[in-house]
Coordinates of C-alpha atoms in Angstrom, one line a residue:
M1429 CA -2.4 55.3 11.6
P1430 CA -3.9 51.0 11.5
Q1431 CA -2.5 49.2 9.5
L1432 CA -4.9 47.4 6.0
W1433 CA -5.5 45.3 3.9
P1434 CA -4.3 45.6 0.8
Q1435 CA -6.9 46.0 -1.4
T1436 CA -5.3 43.9 -4.1
L1437 CA -5.2 40.7 -2.0
G1438 CA -8.9 39.2 -1.6
P1439 CA -10.7 37.9 1.7
V1440 CA -9.7 34.7 3.0
I1441 CA -12.6 32.0 2.0
C1442 CA -13.2 30.1 5.7
V1443 CA -14.9 26.6 4.6
V1444 CA -16.9 24.4 7.5
G1445 CA -19.2 21.8 6.5
A1446 CA -19.9 19.6 9.4
R1447 CA -20.0 19.8 13.6
P1448 CA -15.6 19.4 14.2
N1449 CA -15.7 21.9 12.1
F1450 CA -16.7 24.6 13.8
M1451 CA -14.5 23.9 16.7
K1452 CA -11.9 24.5 14.6
M1453 CA -12.9 27.9 12.7
A1454 CA -14.6 29.9 15.0
P1455 CA -11.6 30.7 17.3
I1456 CA -9.2 31.5 13.5
L1457 CA -12.1 33.7 12.3
R1458 CA -11.4 35.9 15.9
A1459 CA -8.0 35.4 16.1
F1460 CA -8.8 36.9 11.8
A1461 CA -9.5 40.4 13.0
A1462 CA -8.3 40.5 15.1
N1463 CA -5.2 41.3 14.2
T1464 CA -2.6 43.8 12.3
P1465 CA -3.9 44.2 9.9
A1466 CA -7.4 42.8 10.7
I1467 CA -7.9 39.9 7.5
P1468 CA -11.0 39.8 5.9
T1469 CA -12.6 36.8 5.7
L1470 CA -15.6 34.9 4.1
L1471 CA -17.4 31.9 6.2
V1472 CA -19.6 29.6 3.6
H1473 CA -21.1 27.2 4.9
T1474 CA -21.6 23.8 2.6
G1475 CA -23.9 22.8 5.2
Q1476 CA -23.0 18.9 5.0
H1477 CA -23.8 18.7 8.0
Y1478 CA -27.6 16.9 8.6
D1479 CA -29.2 18.3 11.6
R1480 CA -30.0 22.0 11.2
D1481 CA -31.1 22.9 14.5
M1482 CA -28.0 21.5 16.0
S1483 CA -25.1 23.4 13.3
D1484 CA -27.5 26.3 14.8
K1485 CA -26.4 25.8 18.3
L1486 CA -23.2 25.5 17.8
F1487 CA -21.9 28.7 16.3
E1488 CA -23.7 30.1 18.6
D1489 CA -22.2 28.5 21.9
L1490 CA -18.8 29.4 19.3
R1491 CA -19.8 33.1 19.1
L1492 CA -19.3 32.2 15.2
P1493 CA -20.9 34.7 13.3
R1494 CA -23.2 33.6 10.5
P1495 CA -22.3 32.5 7.3
D1496 CA -22.0 34.1 5.1
I1497 CA -23.0 31.6 2.2
N1498 CA -25.5 28.0 2.7
L1499 CA -24.5 26.0 -0.3
E1500 CA -27.1 24.4 2.1
V1501 CA -26.2 20.8 0.0
G1502 CA -27.3 18.3 2.8
S1503 CA -27.2 15.3 2.7
G1504 CA -26.2 12.0 0.7
S1505 CA -23.5 9.6 -0.8
H1506 CA -19.4 10.6 -0.2
A1507 CA -20.0 11.0 -4.3
V1508 CA -22.8 12.3 -3.8
Q1509 CA -22.2 15.4 -1.4
T1510 CA -18.4 15.2 -3.0
A1511 CA -19.4 16.4 -6.2
E1512 CA -22.5 19.1 -4.1
V1513 CA -20.3 20.5 -2.1
M1514 CA -17.5 21.4 -5.5
R1515 CA -20.5 21.9 -8.0
R1516 CA -21.9 24.5 -5.0
F1517 CA -18.6 25.8 -4.3
E1518 CA -17.1 27.4 -8.2
P1519 CA -19.7 30.1 -7.9
V1520 CA -18.7 31.4 -4.5
L1521 CA -14.7 31.8 -6.5
D1522 CA -15.4 33.5 -9.7
E1523 CA -17.7 35.8 -7.8
H1524 CA -15.7 37.1 -4.6
K1525 CA -12.4 35.8 -6.4
P1526 CA -10.8 35.1 -2.6
S1527 CA -7.0 34.9 -1.6
C1528 CA -7.0 31.9 -0.6
I1529 CA -9.3 29.3 0.9
L1530 CA -8.6 28.4 4.3
V1531 CA -10.0 24.6 5.4
V1532 CA -9.7 23.1 8.3
G1533 CA -10.5 19.1 9.2
D1534 CA -10.9 15.6 7.8
V1535 CA -14.0 16.3 6.3
N1536 CA -16.2 16.0 2.9
S1537 CA -16.1 19.8 2.7
T1538 CA -13.0 20.1 3.3
L1539 CA -11.8 17.8 0.5
A1540 CA -14.2 19.5 -2.4
C1541 CA -13.1 22.8 -2.2
T1542 CA -9.6 21.8 -1.8
L1543 CA -10.0 20.7 -4.7
V1544 CA -12.7 23.3 -6.5
G1545 CA -10.1 25.9 -5.6
V1546 CA -6.4 24.4 -6.8
K1547 CA -8.5 23.5 -9.7
K1548 CA -8.9 27.1 -10.7
G1549 CA -5.5 28.3 -8.7
I1550 CA -6.5 29.7 -5.3
P1551 CA -4.3 29.0 -3.3
V1552 CA -5.4 26.2 -0.2
V1553 CA -4.3 26.5 2.8
H1554 CA -4.6 24.0 5.2
V1555 CA -5.7 23.9 9.2
E1556 CA -4.5 20.4 11.6
A1557 CA -2.8 18.7 8.9
G1558 CA -0.6 15.6 8.5
L1559 CA -2.5 13.4 10.5
R1560 CA -2.9 9.6 9.9
S1561 CA -4.8 7.3 10.8
Y1562 CA -3.4 4.4 8.2
D1563 CA -6.3 3.4 7.8
R1564 CA -8.3 3.9 4.3
A1565 CA -11.3 2.0 5.2
M1566 CA -11.6 5.5 6.8
P1567 CA -12.9 7.5 4.2
E1568 CA -11.7 10.9 6.9
E1569 CA -8.2 10.0 6.1
I1570 CA -8.8 9.4 2.5
N1571 CA -10.2 13.1 2.8
R1572 CA -7.1 14.1 4.6
V1573 CA -3.9 12.8 2.3
L1574 CA -5.5 14.5 -1.0
T1575 CA -5.9 18.1 0.7
D1576 CA -2.4 17.7 2.4
Q1577 CA -1.1 16.6 -1.5
V1578 CA -3.1 19.4 -3.4
A1579 CA -3.0 22.3 -0.3
D1580 CA -0.3 25.4 -0.7
L1581 CA 0.2 25.5 3.5
L1582 CA -0.5 22.8 6.0
Y1583 CA -0.7 23.8 9.5
T1584 CA 0.0 21.0 12.0
T1585 CA -1.2 20.6 15.3
E1586 CA 1.6 18.1 16.5
R1587 CA 5.3 17.8 15.4
S1588 CA 4.2 14.2 14.5
A1589 CA 3.0 15.8 11.6
A1590 CA 5.8 16.7 9.9
D1591 CA 7.0 13.8 9.9
N1592 CA 4.2 11.7 8.6
L1593 CA 3.8 14.4 5.7
A1594 CA 7.7 14.3 4.8
R1595 CA 7.3 10.4 3.7
E1596 CA 3.9 11.5 1.4
G1597 CA 7.3 13.8 -0.3
I1598 CA 5.7 17.4 1.0
A1599 CA 8.3 20.0 1.5
G1600 CA 9.0 22.1 4.7
D1601 CA 8.5 25.1 3.1
R1602 CA 5.0 24.0 3.4
I1603 CA 4.6 23.5 7.1
R1604 CA 4.0 25.7 9.8
F1605 CA 3.8 24.1 13.4
V1606 CA 1.1 25.4 15.3
G1607 CA -0.8 23.9 17.5
N1608 CA -3.9 22.4 18.5
V1609 CA -7.3 25.3 17.7
M1610 CA -9.8 22.8 18.7
I1611 CA -7.9 23.4 22.1
D1612 CA -8.2 27.0 21.7
S1613 CA -11.6 27.0 21.8
L1614 CA -11.7 24.3 24.6
L1615 CA -9.6 27.2 26.8
S1616 CA -11.0 30.0 26.0
N1617 CA -14.6 28.3 26.3
R1618 CA -13.8 26.5 29.2
A1619 CA -15.7 29.2 31.8
V1620 CA -18.6 28.8 30.6
A1621 CA -19.2 25.0 29.3
R1622 CA -22.4 24.1 31.1
Q1623 CA -22.1 21.7 34.2
P1624 CA -23.8 18.8 34.3
A1625 CA -26.5 18.5 36.2
D1626 CA -28.7 21.3 34.4
T1627 CA -27.7 19.4 30.8
L1628 CA -29.9 16.8 32.9
K1629 CA -31.9 18.3 34.0
A1630 CA -32.9 19.6 30.5
A1631 CA -33.7 16.6 28.7
G1632 CA -36.0 15.8 32.1
I1633 CA -33.3 13.9 33.8
D1634 CA -32.8 13.3 37.5
P1635 CA -29.4 14.5 38.2
V1636 CA -29.1 12.5 41.3
I1637 CA -26.9 9.6 39.2
L1638 CA -24.6 11.5 38.6
D1639 CA -23.4 12.2 42.8
T1640 CA -21.9 8.4 43.6
D1641 CA -19.4 8.1 44.2
H1642 CA -16.5 6.9 42.2
G1643 CA -18.7 9.4 39.7
Y1644 CA -20.0 9.1 36.1
G1645 CA -18.2 8.1 32.8
V1646 CA -19.3 9.7 29.2
V1647 CA -19.8 7.6 27.0
T1648 CA -20.2 8.4 22.2
M1649 CA -19.5 5.5 19.8
H1650 CA -20.8 6.0 16.3
R1651 CA -18.5 5.1 13.8
P1652 CA -19.7 2.6 10.5
S1653 CA -16.9 -0.1 12.4
N1654 CA -19.0 -0.2 15.8
V1655 CA -22.1 0.7 15.1
D1656 CA -23.0 -0.8 12.0
H1657 CA -22.2 -4.9 12.8
P1658 CA -25.1 -6.1 14.4
E1659 CA -22.1 -8.4 16.4
V1660 CA -19.3 -5.7 17.5
L1661 CA -22.5 -3.0 18.1
Q1662 CA -23.7 -6.4 20.6
S1663 CA -20.3 -6.6 21.8
L1664 CA -19.9 -2.8 23.2
L1665 CA -23.0 -2.5 24.7
G1666 CA -22.6 -5.7 27.3
V1667 CA -19.1 -4.3 27.8
L1668 CA -21.1 -0.8 28.9
R1669 CA -23.6 -2.8 30.1
E1670 CA -21.2 -3.8 32.8
I1671 CA -19.4 -0.1 33.6
S1672 CA -22.1 1.2 33.7
L1673 CA -22.6 -1.6 37.0
S1674 CA -20.2 0.8 38.4
L1675 CA -20.2 3.5 37.0
P1676 CA -23.3 5.6 36.0
L1677 CA -22.4 6.1 32.3
V1678 CA -24.1 8.9 29.9
F1679 CA -24.4 8.4 26.4
A1680 CA -24.7 11.4 24.6
L1681 CA -26.7 8.8 21.8
H1682 CA -25.3 9.3 17.9
P1683 CA -28.1 8.7 15.3
R1684 CA -27.0 7.1 13.5
T1685 CA -26.1 4.2 17.3
K1686 CA -29.3 5.2 18.5
G1687 CA -31.3 4.1 14.4
N1688 CA -28.5 0.6 14.2
I1689 CA -29.0 -0.3 18.1
E1690 CA -33.3 -0.3 17.1
R1691 CA -32.7 -2.6 13.5
F1692 CA -31.1 -5.2 15.6
G1693 CA -32.3 -5.4 18.8
L1694 CA -30.3 -4.5 21.5
E1695 CA -33.0 -2.4 23.5
S1696 CA -32.1 -4.8 26.6
L1697 CA -28.9 -4.2 26.7
I1698 CA -29.2 -0.7 27.8
D1699 CA -29.8 -0.6 31.2
R1700 CA -31.6 1.9 31.9
E1701 CA -31.2 2.7 35.4
R1702 CA -26.9 2.6 35.2
M1703 CA -26.9 4.1 31.7
I1704 CA -28.6 7.2 30.8
I1705 CA -28.9 8.0 27.1
L1706 CA -29.7 11.6 25.5
P1707 CA -29.1 13.4 22.6
P1708 CA -26.7 14.5 20.7
Q1709 CA -25.4 17.5 22.9
G1710 CA -24.5 21.2 22.0
Y1711 CA -20.6 22.1 22.5
L1712 CA -20.8 23.5 26.4
E1713 CA -23.1 20.2 27.3
M1714 CA -20.7 18.0 26.4
L1715 CA -17.5 20.3 27.1
G1716 CA -18.9 19.8 30.6
L1717 CA -20.2 16.6 31.2
M1718 CA -16.5 15.8 29.9
A1719 CA -14.9 18.0 32.6
G1720 CA -17.0 16.4 35.0
A1721 CA -16.4 12.4 33.9
R1722 CA -14.2 10.3 36.0
I1723 CA -13.8 8.7 32.4
V1724 CA -14.7 9.4 28.9
L1725 CA -14.5 6.2 26.3
T1726 CA -15.0 6.7 22.8
D1727 CA -14.4 6.7 18.9
S1728 CA -14.3 9.8 18.2
G1729 CA -10.8 12.0 17.1
G1730 CA -11.9 15.9 19.4
L1731 CA -13.0 14.2 22.1
Q1732 CA -9.4 12.1 21.8
E1733 CA -7.7 16.1 21.6
E1734 CA -10.5 17.1 24.2
T1735 CA -9.7 14.9 26.9
T1736 CA -6.4 15.1 26.8
A1737 CA -6.2 18.8 27.1
L1738 CA -8.7 18.5 29.9
G1739 CA -6.6 15.6 32.3
I1740 CA -9.8 13.4 32.0
P1741 CA -8.6 9.1 31.4
C1742 CA -9.6 7.6 27.4
L1743 CA -10.3 4.9 26.2
T1744 CA -10.2 5.0 22.2
L1745 CA -13.4 1.7 20.4
R1746 CA -11.0 2.1 17.2
E1747 CA -7.9 0.1 16.4
N1748 CA -5.9 3.4 15.4
T1749 CA -5.4 7.2 15.8
E1750 CA -4.5 10.0 13.6
R1751 CA -4.2 11.6 16.8
P1752 CA -1.1 9.1 18.2
I1753 CA 0.0 12.4 20.5
T1754 CA -2.6 11.9 22.3
V1755 CA -1.3 8.4 23.5
E1756 CA 1.7 9.0 23.8
Q1757 CA 2.4 11.8 25.9
G1758 CA -1.9 12.8 26.8
T1759 CA -4.0 10.8 29.3
N1760 CA -6.2 8.6 25.8
T1761 CA -5.7 4.4 25.3
M1762 CA -6.8 3.0 22.4
V1763 CA -8.8 -1.0 23.1
G1764 CA -10.4 -0.8 20.2
R1765 CA -13.4 -3.6 20.2
D1766 CA -11.1 -5.9 22.9
V1767 CA -13.4 -6.5 25.7
E1768 CA -11.2 -7.6 27.6
A1769 CA -9.3 -4.1 27.1
I1770 CA -11.8 -2.2 27.8
R1771 CA -13.4 -3.6 31.0
H1772 CA -9.3 -3.5 32.7
H1773 CA -8.7 0.1 32.0
A1774 CA -12.4 1.1 33.4
A1775 CA -11.4 -1.1 36.2
E1776 CA -7.8 0.9 36.5
T1777 CA -9.4 4.0 35.9
L1778 CA -11.6 3.7 39.0
A1779 CA -9.1 2.3 40.4
G1780 CA -7.1 5.4 40.5
R1781 CA -4.5 4.2 38.4
S1782 CA -5.3 5.6 34.6
K1783 CA -2.6 7.9 33.1
S1784 CA -2.1 11.0 34.0
G1785 CA -0.3 13.0 31.3
R1786 CA 0.7 15.7 30.0
T1787 CA -0.6 19.4 28.2
P1788 CA 1.5 18.7 24.4
E1789 CA 3.3 21.7 23.0
L1790 CA 1.5 24.6 21.6
W1791 CA -2.0 23.3 22.5
D1792 CA -2.2 26.8 25.0
G1793 CA -5.0 28.7 24.0
H1794 CA -2.9 30.3 20.8
A1795 CA -3.2 28.4 18.1
A1796 CA -5.0 30.8 15.8
E1797 CA -3.3 33.7 16.7
R1798 CA -0.5 32.0 15.2
I1799 CA -2.2 30.5 11.8
A1800 CA -3.4 34.4 11.1
A1801 CA -0.2 35.7 11.7
D1802 CA 1.9 33.2 9.6
L1803 CA -1.4 33.3 7.9
A1804 CA -0.8 37.5 6.0
A1805 CA 3.3 36.6 6.3
W1806 CA 2.7 34.6 3.3
L1807 CA -0.3 35.7 1.5
M1808 CA 1.6 39.9 1.6
A1809 CA 4.8 38.4 1.0
R1810 CA 4.4 36.4 -3.0
Q1811 CA 1.9 39.5 -3.8
S1812 CA 4.9 41.3 -3.5

């Protein structure tokens, strides 16, 4: 007779709010369903992500079930968005009486739902805990630090995260090193990733530009420190234009970046013959583009991990990273906004002298299974 989830334990409420959360939650939900006993879940989408069409596509691409509840919070300032998530999330807890709340990553919804849970005495589980950039100017860093301080159970992606948590006074018995659920998603979807040529055709672009001797590069850029200041954005676009003369670049243009290029009058720095401008892409499209690229230039945290797993050289356009393992063991190189460093490392990659890297420990596609087994045992132990 199959083992059943105790009736005295409520469901695990799993929270997603913005694009990065979806890739992390998809393998977790599948692992919960396949666990023995199966772990009942309630998927809550806070609606933090502002692009409803893109959210719908991500659910489809990642084979995520439709949310059981959508709080439909929408965009707003950090304060307004966080407060509204908290206000709308509390009645969900009152109605469904979960055994715990599981949050992922570092977006506003992560912190907001954590605060509601701990104030109501409901255990909170944080997946992707302990990552630190040590840059308090990043809103995500504040979300990470505060979530980890009050969460009951912390699942980490790399061993250095435990050291970060220990420095902040967090007891070791709250920490579990399980690996990276983002890589679970990547490995399970790589075979069905969309071919780069098909992605360009769908955008009405002739894919022949991808068939050069050197291949192509991929660019994403959205962080305020890179795109909100005209002189910084101008400098970065200038060096990207230079690189595109040797290597065509596919630029998935974030709405914030697009708006600022127009507002600052920098359109002339986009060489439409060598820089392919695309709107924000779905998960399977971006995965295919990255997997086929010679190099990725980005300020995204998740892409640093994905390029390391794919073995693709990555130049990170930031001064710091909360994912140091991608630099120490992977294919990631921090170049900041230093034009000379960007130019140099891009040239090294084209000359075949880029970092080779290796796959970090437990980035094996089974992190979610480890989380499911451990969480089920932890919840049952708390009940006894």
